[in-house]
């Protein structure tokens, strides 16, 4: 009996010793920003055994999206730790019908807070998913329910807006497709392609905490939406050249699945840029039409051939073609760096096994000018009409004591000039990119705007409605929108490195009252 007791005691001592050793171990979690969080050996084991699956398609009106950690095989040489919606990168494709009322539960199984922003989807302000502005970030282990109506058909996407510069980079995004009632105009084949960039170096991934680029107030880490303090800038060590893997739907090179078609079919490709860099996409072997941009239709688009579509961060372009040229044809990114060779796939006809095409991805083909494309039609806005409010947004960068900041009219968030409106106002905004080197893809939440002119030349093609517009250095655009969705709405650069370093403002409705109260313990980080 004594021996048995002694055995039990020794066993308990041994177990406690092993547990203590295990608790002292630090989990690496390469690629994640885990500052302030306690990593456990148990969670590390779960991640190592859990691999990102192919995205599924959700067509229900009431469903759950779970944010969790996985590993993602991008190519034969690279498997990275990622954050996912429903276990895949991209996350589940949400495919619903115009007019459906949706109930979407976000369940957070990540070690950090998270939200979902419905990029381009007109939702009520309280459903926009902006931590510290419209909601508090969803804490680990908690759930938040989004409810809204899918009101406008088109190609959209969803992504985290909590510490987005890091969380989107880790894989927290997916496609959101709203089909028209009765499936009017729907094609025979419908493919969704999300474009992104990654860092193959695990060392670089470990250092990929972009929030370090913005020096947040260390004395008050329990921030509300004013987290990005004036004058705090971006680390000079950051370089977009660190992104050395380009992907389509989370895969690179031959791991990207071919797009199978039959002769005679109408094929739609929904191109969504979920990354932080613009990509020039070229379809080989076919004439095609750009039928929409940011989900909004283009009037009577012409067939084009041998031109590229430049897709900036946050933008979407839908192209359609008739499968009338059997073979195996490339869809590829063009440019002058090695990473783009991974951003390509094939249009593959039935029974076509051998390649009938060769890459020309270094060729500098013409880029479609969307402001001269399609046919003119009656539109809501014009340059000559009267507006209730007019604003100028000069976009620039500046070197300050803390590093590079990205400014609107010389200021950084939260001291940027707000666009103040009343419901029903017609608003005109002049956007000017004064940066010498940087593109600025500007995204307006909660509204569509119409492009009226580019570089002093009025739009000569179809009316162009968008929610995201990229300005190259020196570009000047005039856009207009109707203030028809009350709330407090972000208007920011969708290169989220720039947003996190100051290039953010808001459209604020006068007399708008919200029940939202920011919880200073929620860790809200809107960019």
Short mmCIF file of C-alpha atoms in Angstrom, two decimals:
data_model
loop_
_atom_site.label_atom_id
_atom_site.label_comp_id
_atom_site.label_asym_id
_atom_site.label_seq_id
_atom_site.Cartn_x
_atom_site.Cartn_y
_atom_site.Cartn_z
CA UNK A 1 0.00 0.00 0.00
CA UNK A 2 2.86 2.37 0.91
CA UNK A 3 4.59 1.57 -2.39
CA UNK A 4 1.39 2.41 -4.29
CA UNK A 5 1.08 5.75 -2.45
CA UNK A 6 4.73 6.54 -3.15
CA UNK A 7 4.21 5.68 -6.84
CA UNK A 8 1.19 7.99 -7.05
CA UNK A 9 3.09 10.85 -5.37
CA UNK A 10 6.10 10.45 -7.67
CA UNK A 11 3.79 10.31 -10.70
CA UNK A 12 2.08 13.55 -9.67
CA UNK A 13 5.45 15.26 -9.16
CA UNK A 14 6.59 14.14 -12.61
CA UNK A 15 3.36 15.39 -14.26
CA UNK A 16 3.66 18.78 -12.53
CA UNK A 17 7.30 19.06 -13.62
CA UNK A 18 6.43 18.32 -17.26
CA UNK A 19 3.54 20.82 -17.15
CA UNK A 20 5.82 23.52 -15.76
CA UNK A 21 8.38 22.92 -18.52
CA UNK A 22 5.67 23.04 -21.17
CA UNK A 23 4.36 26.35 -19.86
CA UNK A 24 7.84 27.86 -20.12
CA UNK A 25 8.10 27.08 -23.81
CA UNK A 26 7.35 29.89 -26.25
CA UNK A 27 5.33 29.04 -29.34
CA UNK A 28 6.83 30.64 -32.46
CA UNK A 29 3.64 31.12 -34.54
CA UNK A 30 5.62 32.37 -37.47
CA UNK A 31 3.83 35.09 -39.38
CA UNK A 32 1.45 36.20 -36.61
CA UNK A 33 1.56 39.23 -34.36
CA UNK A 34 0.98 37.64 -30.97
CA UNK A 35 2.27 40.51 -28.79
CA UNK A 36 0.58 40.54 -25.42
CA UNK A 37 -1.02 37.13 -26.01
CA UNK A 38 0.04 33.90 -24.26
CA UNK A 39 0.80 31.22 -26.86
CA UNK A 40 0.37 27.66 -25.70
CA UNK A 41 1.95 24.43 -26.88
CA UNK A 42 -1.55 22.99 -27.27
CA UNK A 43 -2.59 25.70 -29.76
CA UNK A 44 0.69 25.36 -31.68
CA UNK A 45 0.02 21.64 -32.03
CA UNK A 46 -3.47 22.28 -33.36
CA UNK A 47 -2.17 24.71 -35.99
CA UNK A 48 0.55 22.35 -37.18
CA UNK A 49 -2.06 19.64 -37.80
CA UNK A 50 -4.62 21.96 -39.40
CA UNK A 51 -4.25 22.84 -43.07
CA UNK A 52 -6.23 25.43 -44.98
CA UNK A 53 -8.80 23.77 -47.22
CA UNK A 54 -10.29 24.88 -50.53
CA UNK A 55 -12.87 27.63 -50.04
CA UNK A 56 -16.45 26.45 -49.84
CA UNK A 57 -19.49 28.36 -51.15
CA UNK A 58 -22.21 29.55 -48.77
CA UNK A 59 -25.65 30.16 -50.27
CA UNK A 60 -27.71 30.18 -47.06
CA UNK A 61 -29.20 33.32 -45.52
CA UNK A 62 -28.29 32.43 -41.92
CA UNK A 63 -24.80 31.09 -41.28
CA UNK A 64 -21.61 31.34 -39.22
CA UNK A 65 -18.14 32.46 -40.20
CA UNK A 66 -15.41 31.26 -37.86
CA UNK A 67 -12.07 33.07 -37.68
CA UNK A 68 -9.26 30.69 -36.81
CA UNK A 69 -5.63 29.74 -37.41
CA UNK A 70 -4.47 27.32 -40.11
CA UNK A 71 -1.48 26.64 -42.33
CA UNK A 72 -1.58 27.39 -46.06
CA UNK A 73 0.40 25.59 -48.76
CA UNK A 74 0.99 28.30 -51.37
CA UNK A 75 3.37 26.30 -53.55
CA UNK A 76 5.56 23.20 -53.24
CA UNK A 77 8.24 25.16 -51.37
CA UNK A 78 6.14 27.38 -49.13
CA UNK A 79 3.64 26.62 -46.39
CA UNK A 80 2.76 29.56 -44.15
CA UNK A 81 0.80 30.04 -40.93
CA UNK A 82 -2.33 32.02 -41.76
CA UNK A 83 -5.52 33.37 -40.26
CA UNK A 84 -8.69 32.26 -41.99
CA UNK A 85 -12.42 32.66 -42.24
CA UNK A 86 -13.92 29.15 -42.10
CA UNK A 87 -10.59 27.38 -42.42
CA UNK A 88 -9.47 28.55 -45.86
CA UNK A 89 -7.72 31.38 -47.72
CA UNK A 90 -9.72 32.93 -49.24
CA UNK A 91 -12.51 32.37 -46.75
CA UNK A 92 -15.86 30.89 -47.71
CA UNK A 93 -17.35 32.51 -50.82
CA UNK A 94 -20.67 34.04 -49.83
CA UNK A 95 -23.06 33.85 -52.79
CA UNK A 96 -26.53 35.25 -52.14
CA UNK A 97 -29.41 36.74 -54.12
CA UNK A 98 -30.49 40.36 -54.36
CA UNK A 99 -33.06 41.20 -51.69
CA UNK A 100 -32.19 38.40 -49.27
CA UNK A 101 -32.04 39.30 -45.59
CA UNK A 102 -28.84 37.90 -44.12
CA UNK A 103 -27.88 36.87 -40.60
CA UNK A 104 -24.14 36.23 -40.33
CA UNK A 105 -22.52 35.15 -37.07
CA UNK A 106 -18.82 35.92 -36.68
CA UNK A 107 -17.23 33.49 -34.21
CA UNK A 108 -13.72 34.41 -33.11
CA UNK A 109 -11.34 31.52 -32.40
CA UNK A 110 -8.24 33.67 -32.93
CA UNK A 111 -5.96 34.92 -30.14
CA UNK A 112 -6.70 38.56 -31.12
CA UNK A 113 -9.91 40.60 -31.58
CA UNK A 114 -11.41 40.64 -35.09
CA UNK A 115 -14.26 42.14 -37.16
CA UNK A 116 -15.71 41.79 -40.67
CA UNK A 117 -16.14 44.72 -43.06
CA UNK A 118 -18.38 44.12 -46.10
CA UNK A 119 -16.28 45.91 -48.71
CA UNK A 120 -18.50 47.74 -51.20
CA UNK A 121 -21.74 46.29 -49.86
CA UNK A 122 -24.22 49.04 -48.88
CA UNK A 123 -25.05 48.08 -45.28
CA UNK A 124 -26.44 50.03 -42.32
CA UNK A 125 -23.67 51.92 -40.53
CA UNK A 126 -23.83 49.74 -37.41
CA UNK A 127 -23.08 46.68 -39.59
CA UNK A 128 -19.99 48.16 -41.31
CA UNK A 129 -17.55 46.35 -39.04
CA UNK A 130 -15.20 49.22 -38.10
CA UNK A 131 -13.77 48.78 -34.58
CA UNK A 132 -14.01 51.94 -32.52
CA UNK A 133 -16.26 53.62 -35.10
CA UNK A 134 -19.32 51.38 -35.61
CA UNK A 135 -18.66 48.48 -33.21
CA UNK A 136 -16.23 47.02 -30.70
CA UNK A 137 -13.88 44.37 -31.99
CA UNK A 138 -15.06 40.81 -31.35
CA UNK A 139 -12.93 39.36 -28.58
CA UNK A 140 -11.35 35.87 -28.63
CA UNK A 141 -13.99 33.29 -27.83
CA UNK A 142 -16.87 35.66 -28.52
CA UNK A 143 -19.45 35.99 -31.32
CA UNK A 144 -21.06 38.97 -33.07
CA UNK A 145 -24.08 38.85 -35.38
CA UNK A 146 -24.31 40.99 -38.54
CA UNK A 147 -27.75 41.55 -40.04
CA UNK A 148 -28.38 43.34 -43.34
CA UNK A 149 -30.08 42.98 -46.71
CA UNK A 150 -28.13 42.14 -49.87
CA UNK A 151 -29.59 45.06 -51.75
CA UNK A 152 -27.37 45.72 -54.78
CA UNK A 153 -26.18 42.94 -57.15
CA UNK A 154 -22.47 42.79 -57.83
CA UNK A 155 -19.01 41.51 -56.94
CA UNK A 156 -17.87 42.48 -53.45
CA UNK A 157 -15.64 41.04 -50.77
CA UNK A 158 -15.31 40.90 -47.01
CA UNK A 159 -12.29 41.25 -44.76
CA UNK A 160 -11.21 42.05 -41.24
CA UNK A 161 -11.08 45.76 -40.43
CA UNK A 162 -9.52 45.19 -37.02
CA UNK A 163 -5.79 45.89 -37.36
CA UNK A 164 -6.45 45.29 -41.06
CA UNK A 165 -2.90 46.03 -42.16
CA UNK A 166 -1.89 42.84 -40.34
CA UNK A 167 -5.02 40.71 -40.35
CA UNK A 168 -5.86 41.05 -44.05
CA UNK A 169 -2.21 40.27 -44.79
CA UNK A 170 -2.58 37.05 -42.80
CA UNK A 171 -5.51 35.86 -44.92
CA UNK A 172 -8.71 37.19 -43.32
CA UNK A 173 -10.76 37.86 -46.46
CA UNK A 174 -13.23 36.23 -48.83
CA UNK A 175 -15.57 36.95 -51.77
CA UNK A 176 -19.12 38.25 -51.37
CA UNK A 177 -21.27 37.83 -54.49
CA UNK A 178 -24.81 39.21 -54.82
CA UNK A 179 -26.67 37.65 -57.76
CA UNK A 180 -29.51 39.57 -59.42
CA UNK A 181 -33.07 38.39 -58.85
CA UNK A 182 -34.01 35.73 -61.36
CA UNK A 183 -30.31 35.28 -62.24
CA UNK A 184 -30.79 37.83 -65.04
CA UNK A 185 -27.70 38.02 -67.25
CA UNK A 186 -25.83 35.30 -65.38
CA UNK A 187 -23.20 33.40 -67.43
CA UNK A 188 -22.75 29.68 -68.08
CA UNK A 189 -19.51 29.64 -66.06
CA UNK A 190 -18.80 31.98 -63.16
CA UNK A 191 -15.35 32.06 -61.55
CA UNK A 192 -14.13 34.19 -58.64
CA UNK A 193 -10.41 35.00 -58.47
CA UNK A 194 -8.91 36.79 -55.46
CA UNK A 195 -5.45 38.26 -56.01
CA UNK A 196 -2.93 38.66 -53.19
CA UNK A 197 0.76 38.88 -52.25
CA UNK A 198 2.72 37.00 -49.59
CA UNK A 199 6.22 36.82 -48.10
CA UNK A 200 7.86 33.42 -48.53
CA UNK A 201 10.58 34.08 -45.96
CA UNK A 202 9.55 32.89 -42.54
CA UNK A 203 11.87 35.47 -41.04
CA UNK A 204 10.02 38.19 -42.90
CA UNK A 205 6.69 36.73 -41.88
CA UNK A 206 7.72 36.75 -38.23
CA UNK A 207 8.60 40.43 -38.56
CA UNK A 208 5.37 41.22 -40.42
CA UNK A 209 3.72 43.28 -37.69
CA UNK A 210 2.71 46.31 -39.73
CA UNK A 211 1.12 47.90 -36.69
CA UNK A 212 4.67 48.61 -35.53
CA UNK A 213 4.78 51.04 -38.44
CA UNK A 214 2.44 53.25 -36.46
CA UNK A 215 3.72 54.28 -33.03
CA UNK A 216 0.55 53.94 -30.96
CA UNK A 217 0.30 55.68 -27.60
CA UNK A 218 1.95 53.20 -25.26
CA UNK A 219 0.37 54.80 -22.22
CA UNK A 220 -3.15 54.03 -23.47
CA UNK A 221 -3.33 50.68 -25.20
CA UNK A 222 -7.08 50.50 -24.56
CA UNK A 223 -7.81 52.66 -27.58
CA UNK A 224 -10.97 53.78 -29.30
CA UNK A 225 -11.14 54.83 -32.97
CA UNK A 226 -8.54 57.56 -32.40
CA UNK A 227 -5.84 54.90 -32.06
CA UNK A 228 -3.75 56.33 -34.90
CA UNK A 229 -2.31 59.43 -33.30
CA UNK A 230 -1.20 62.52 -35.18
CA UNK A 231 2.26 62.46 -36.69
CA UNK A 232 2.96 58.80 -36.07
CA UNK A 233 4.50 57.23 -39.09
CA UNK A 234 5.56 54.19 -41.01
CA UNK A 235 8.82 52.39 -40.39
CA UNK A 236 11.35 53.15 -43.11
CA UNK A 237 12.35 49.47 -43.02
CA UNK A 238 9.11 48.45 -44.67
CA UNK A 239 9.33 47.59 -48.36
CA UNK A 240 6.72 46.17 -50.71
CA UNK A 241 9.51 44.15 -52.33
CA UNK A 242 9.26 41.77 -49.36
CA UNK A 243 6.14 40.37 -51.03
CA UNK A 244 7.79 37.77 -53.24
CA UNK A 245 4.85 35.39 -53.83
CA UNK A 246 1.77 36.38 -55.82
CA UNK A 247 -1.31 34.20 -55.55
CA UNK A 248 -4.74 33.55 -57.00
CA UNK A 249 -7.17 32.10 -54.45
CA UNK A 250 -4.34 31.40 -52.03
CA UNK A 251 -2.21 29.38 -54.46
CA UNK A 252 0.75 30.21 -56.68
CA UNK A 253 1.94 28.77 -59.99
CA UNK A 254 0.71 25.36 -61.07
CA UNK A 255 -1.19 24.82 -57.81
CA UNK A 256 -3.76 27.34 -59.06
CA UNK A 257 -6.64 25.37 -60.51
CA UNK A 258 -7.35 25.86 -64.24
CA UNK A 259 -10.64 27.47 -65.24
CA UNK A 260 -12.49 24.80 -67.21
CA UNK A 261 -14.85 25.80 -70.01
CA UNK A 262 -16.78 24.33 -72.94
CA UNK A 263 -16.84 25.78 -76.40
CA UNK A 264 -19.71 28.23 -76.84
CA UNK A 265 -20.15 29.07 -73.16
CA UNK A 266 -20.35 32.58 -71.78
CA UNK A 267 -17.71 32.83 -69.04
CA UNK A 268 -17.46 35.45 -66.30
CA UNK A 269 -14.28 36.06 -64.30
CA UNK A 270 -14.73 38.08 -61.11
CA UNK A 271 -11.32 39.62 -60.32
CA UNK A 272 -10.90 40.89 -56.74
CA UNK A 273 -7.69 42.46 -55.44
CA UNK A 274 -7.36 41.52 -51.77
CA UNK A 275 -3.69 42.54 -51.60
CA UNK A 276 -1.83 45.81 -51.15
CA UNK A 277 -0.38 46.10 -54.67
CA UNK A 278 -1.92 46.74 -58.10
CA UNK A 279 -1.86 43.92 -60.65
CA UNK A 280 -2.13 44.11 -64.44
CA UNK A 281 -4.11 41.12 -65.69
CA UNK A 282 -4.04 39.89 -69.30
CA UNK A 283 -6.41 37.31 -70.81
CA UNK A 284 -4.90 35.42 -73.75
CA UNK A 285 -6.63 34.00 -76.79
CA UNK A 286 -10.00 35.75 -76.49
CA UNK A 287 -11.82 39.00 -76.92
CA UNK A 288 -13.56 40.03 -73.71
CA UNK A 289 -15.73 42.73 -72.20
CA UNK A 290 -15.41 44.47 -68.84
CA UNK A 291 -19.02 44.24 -67.70
CA UNK A 292 -18.67 45.86 -64.29
CA UNK A 293 -16.26 47.58 -61.95
CA UNK A 294 -16.66 47.39 -58.17
CA UNK A 295 -19.83 45.42 -58.90
CA UNK A 296 -21.54 48.23 -60.81
CA UNK A 297 -22.46 47.66 -64.48
CA UNK A 298 -20.78 49.36 -67.43
CA UNK A 299 -23.10 50.54 -70.17
CA UNK A 300 -22.66 48.72 -73.49
CA UNK A 301 -19.01 47.67 -73.05
CA UNK A 302 -17.01 47.03 -76.22
CA UNK A 303 -15.03 43.86 -76.90
CA UNK A 304 -11.31 44.33 -76.35
CA UNK A 305 -8.24 42.21 -77.07
CA UNK A 306 -4.58 42.52 -76.16
CA UNK A 307 -5.20 45.00 -73.35
CA UNK A 308 -4.58 44.60 -69.65
CA UNK A 309 -6.88 45.37 -66.73
CA UNK A 310 -5.07 47.15 -63.90
CA UNK A 311 -6.69 46.15 -60.60
CA UNK A 312 -5.77 48.19 -57.53
CA UNK A 313 -6.12 47.08 -53.89
CA UNK A 314 -9.79 46.78 -52.98
CA UNK A 315 -11.03 47.07 -56.59
CA UNK A 316 -13.08 44.49 -58.49
CA UNK A 317 -13.45 43.98 -62.23
CA UNK A 318 -15.83 41.49 -63.86
CA UNK A 319 -14.87 40.41 -67.36
CA UNK A 320 -16.87 38.19 -69.72
CA UNK A 321 -15.94 36.32 -72.87
CA UNK A 322 -17.36 33.67 -75.15
CA UNK A 323 -15.35 30.45 -75.14
CA UNK A 324 -14.83 30.32 -78.91
CA UNK A 325 -11.14 29.42 -79.22
CA UNK A 326 -10.47 25.85 -77.97
CA UNK A 327 -7.16 25.20 -76.30
CA UNK A 328 -5.38 26.07 -73.09
CA UNK A 329 -4.98 29.84 -72.70
CA UNK A 330 -3.21 31.88 -70.04
CA UNK A 331 -4.70 34.42 -67.68
CA UNK A 332 -1.64 36.09 -66.16
CA UNK A 333 -0.20 39.10 -64.40
CA UNK A 334 2.24 41.35 -66.29
CA UNK A 335 5.20 43.29 -64.93
CA UNK A 336 8.92 43.17 -64.31
CA UNK A 337 9.44 41.12 -61.14
CA UNK A 338 9.78 37.39 -60.55
CA UNK A 339 6.86 37.14 -58.13
CA UNK A 340 4.25 37.78 -60.83
CA UNK A 341 5.12 34.49 -62.56
CA UNK A 342 3.09 32.78 -59.83
CA UNK A 343 -0.05 34.82 -60.57
CA UNK A 344 -1.30 32.91 -63.59
CA UNK A 345 -3.74 30.19 -64.47
CA UNK A 346 -5.28 28.68 -67.61
CA UNK A 347 -8.57 28.88 -69.41
CA UNK A 348 -8.78 25.17 -70.20
CA UNK A 349 -11.25 23.78 -72.73
CA UNK A 350 -12.53 20.25 -72.42
CA UNK A 351 -10.11 17.71 -73.96
CA UNK A 352 -7.36 20.37 -74.18
CA UNK A 353 -4.35 18.85 -72.43
CA UNK A 354 -1.30 20.43 -74.05
CA UNK A 355 -0.45 24.11 -73.71
CA UNK A 356 -1.45 26.08 -76.79
CA UNK A 357 -0.09 29.33 -75.41
CA UNK A 358 3.08 30.95 -74.12
CA UNK A 359 3.56 33.57 -71.44
CA UNK A 360 4.41 37.14 -72.45
CA UNK A 361 4.21 38.53 -68.93
CA UNK A 362 7.08 40.99 -69.39
CA UNK A 363 5.44 42.63 -72.41
CA UNK A 364 4.21 46.17 -71.75
CA UNK A 365 0.72 45.96 -73.22
CA UNK A 366 -1.74 48.88 -73.18
CA UNK A 367 -3.88 49.23 -70.05
CA UNK A 368 -7.62 49.82 -70.39
CA UNK A 369 -8.67 53.39 -69.51
CA UNK A 370 -11.98 52.81 -67.78
CA UNK A 371 -12.97 56.50 -68.09
CA UNK A 372 -13.12 56.14 -71.89
CA UNK A 373 -14.77 52.70 -71.99
CA UNK A 374 -18.37 51.83 -72.78
CA UNK A 375 -21.07 54.21 -73.99
CA UNK A 376 -22.43 57.37 -72.44
CA UNK A 377 -25.83 57.12 -70.82
CA UNK A 378 -28.05 59.10 -68.49
CA UNK A 379 -26.24 59.48 -65.19
CA UNK A 380 -27.03 60.87 -61.78
CA UNK A 381 -24.22 63.43 -61.69
CA UNK A 382 -22.39 65.87 -63.97
CA UNK A 383 -19.57 68.39 -63.62
CA UNK A 384 -21.86 71.34 -64.29
CA UNK A 385 -24.65 70.73 -61.80
CA UNK A 386 -24.92 72.32 -58.36
CA UNK A 387 -23.76 70.44 -55.28
CA UNK A 388 -24.65 70.87 -51.64
CA UNK A 389 -21.07 70.23 -50.51
CA UNK A 390 -17.69 70.32 -52.26
CA UNK A 391 -14.42 69.05 -50.82
CA UNK A 392 -10.78 68.70 -51.87
CA UNK A 393 -8.61 65.81 -50.68
CA UNK A 394 -4.88 66.32 -51.35
CA UNK A 395 -3.16 62.97 -50.82
CA UNK A 396 0.52 63.05 -49.93
CA UNK A 397 3.29 61.69 -47.74
CA UNK A 398 5.57 63.43 -45.30
CA UNK A 399 8.64 62.58 -43.26
CA UNK A 400 8.19 63.32 -39.57
CA UNK A 401 10.10 62.44 -36.44
CA UNK A 402 8.38 59.06 -36.17
CA UNK A 403 8.83 58.13 -39.86
CA UNK A 404 6.76 58.45 -43.02
CA UNK A 405 3.16 59.52 -42.60
CA UNK A 406 0.46 59.55 -45.28
CA UNK A 407 -1.65 62.67 -45.22
CA UNK A 408 -4.94 64.15 -46.39
CA UNK A 409 -4.64 67.94 -46.76
CA UNK A 410 -1.44 67.80 -44.71
CA UNK A 411 -3.02 66.03 -41.73
CA UNK A 412 -3.15 62.46 -40.48
CA UNK A 413 -6.03 60.63 -38.84
CA UNK A 414 -7.76 61.52 -36.56
CA UNK A 415 -7.03 65.20 -37.36
CA UNK A 416 -7.91 64.94 -41.04
CA UNK A 417 -10.72 67.16 -42.36
CA UNK A 418 -14.03 65.32 -42.09
CA UNK A 419 -16.56 65.43 -44.92
CA UNK A 420 -19.72 66.67 -43.18
CA UNK A 421 -23.03 66.04 -44.91
CA UNK A 422 -26.76 65.88 -44.38
CA UNK A 423 -28.96 63.11 -45.70
CA UNK A 424 -29.91 63.85 -49.30
CA UNK A 425 -26.90 66.08 -49.99
CA UNK A 426 -25.16 65.84 -53.35
CA UNK A 427 -21.44 65.86 -52.63
CA UNK A 428 -18.52 66.55 -55.00
CA UNK A 429 -14.98 65.59 -54.03
CA UNK A 430 -11.75 66.44 -55.83
CA UNK A 431 -9.02 63.87 -55.15
CA UNK A 432 -5.42 64.80 -55.97
CA UNK A 433 -2.42 62.48 -55.54
CA UNK A 434 0.56 64.68 -54.71
CA UNK A 435 2.77 61.76 -53.67
CA UNK A 436 5.83 61.39 -55.89
CA UNK A 437 5.92 57.58 -55.93
CA UNK A 438 2.89 56.07 -54.19
CA UNK A 439 -0.45 54.99 -55.63
CA UNK A 440 -3.44 55.66 -53.39
CA UNK A 441 -6.50 53.40 -53.90
CA UNK A 442 -9.15 55.38 -52.02
CA UNK A 443 -12.14 53.47 -50.65
CA UNK A 444 -15.39 55.07 -49.48
CA UNK A 445 -17.52 53.00 -47.12
CA UNK A 446 -21.30 52.82 -47.37
CA UNK A 447 -21.71 54.58 -50.73
CA UNK A 448 -21.00 54.39 -54.43
CA UNK A 449 -19.51 57.44 -56.15
CA UNK A 450 -19.49 58.40 -59.82
CA UNK A 451 -16.27 59.38 -61.57
CA UNK A 452 -16.83 62.70 -63.36
CA UNK A 453 -13.35 63.51 -64.67
CA UNK A 454 -9.75 62.34 -64.72
CA UNK A 455 -6.91 64.84 -65.04
CA UNK A 456 -9.28 67.62 -66.15
CA UNK A 457 -10.85 65.45 -68.87
CA UNK A 458 -14.52 64.52 -68.40
CA UNK A 459 -15.45 60.85 -68.49
CA UNK A 460 -16.28 60.11 -72.14
CA UNK A 461 -17.49 56.52 -71.85
CA UNK A 462 -20.07 54.80 -69.69
CA UNK A 463 -20.99 56.37 -66.34
CA UNK A 464 -18.58 54.75 -63.87
CA UNK A 465 -19.84 54.01 -60.36
CA UNK A 466 -17.27 52.76 -57.86
CA UNK A 467 -16.43 52.50 -54.18
CA UNK A 468 -12.63 52.23 -54.66
CA UNK A 469 -10.54 54.43 -56.97
CA UNK A 470 -6.78 54.27 -57.43
CA UNK A 471 -4.82 57.47 -58.04
CA UNK A 472 -1.32 57.24 -59.46
CA UNK A 473 1.20 60.01 -58.66
CA UNK A 474 -0.03 63.25 -60.23
CA UNK A 475 -3.56 61.96 -60.87
CA UNK A 476 -6.53 64.19 -60.22
CA UNK A 477 -10.11 62.88 -60.16
CA UNK A 478 -13.45 64.53 -59.48
CA UNK A 479 -16.12 62.22 -58.09
CA UNK A 480 -19.64 62.73 -56.76
CA UNK A 481 -22.01 60.81 -54.50
CA UNK A 482 -25.37 61.16 -52.83
CA UNK A 483 -25.45 61.15 -49.04
CA UNK A 484 -28.13 58.46 -48.83
CA UNK A 485 -26.87 56.20 -46.02
CA UNK A 486 -26.65 57.97 -42.63
CA UNK A 487 -23.75 57.16 -40.34
CA UNK A 488 -20.08 57.73 -39.72
CA UNK A 489 -18.23 56.26 -42.69
CA UNK A 490 -14.54 55.68 -43.30
CA UNK A 491 -12.87 57.11 -46.43
CA UNK A 492 -9.32 55.80 -46.60
CA UNK A 493 -6.46 54.46 -48.69
CA UNK A 494 -6.72 50.71 -49.25
CA UNK A 495 -3.01 50.25 -49.27
CA UNK A 496 -3.50 49.62 -45.58
CA UNK A 497 0.12 50.52 -44.84
CA UNK A 498 -0.84 54.06 -45.85
CA UNK A 499 -4.12 53.97 -43.92
CA UNK A 500 -2.40 52.77 -40.75
CA UNK A 501 0.08 55.65 -41.16
CA UNK A 502 -2.60 58.32 -41.36
CA UNK A 503 -4.43 58.39 -44.73
CA UNK A 504 -7.94 58.09 -43.29
CA UNK A 505 -10.87 60.44 -42.93
CA UNK A 506 -14.62 60.11 -42.42
CA UNK A 507 -17.90 61.09 -44.02
CA UNK A 508 -19.96 62.23 -41.02
CA UNK A 509 -23.71 62.82 -41.24
CA UNK A 510 -24.91 65.79 -39.23
CA UNK A 511 -27.45 64.94 -36.52
CA UNK A 512 -26.68 61.22 -36.87
CA UNK A 513 -27.09 59.53 -33.52
CA UNK A 514 -25.59 56.15 -32.79
CA UNK A 515 -26.09 53.84 -29.86
CA UNK A 516 -22.52 52.57 -30.22
CA UNK A 517 -20.19 53.23 -27.29
CA UNK A 518 -16.52 52.43 -27.71
CA UNK A 519 -15.17 50.04 -25.09
CA UNK A 520 -11.65 51.18 -24.25
CA UNK A 521 -10.83 47.62 -23.17
CA UNK A 522 -11.72 46.15 -26.59
CA UNK A 523 -8.38 46.89 -28.25
CA UNK A 524 -10.07 48.57 -31.21
CA UNK A 525 -7.69 49.17 -34.14
CA UNK A 526 -9.67 50.36 -37.19
CA UNK A 527 -6.79 50.01 -39.66
#
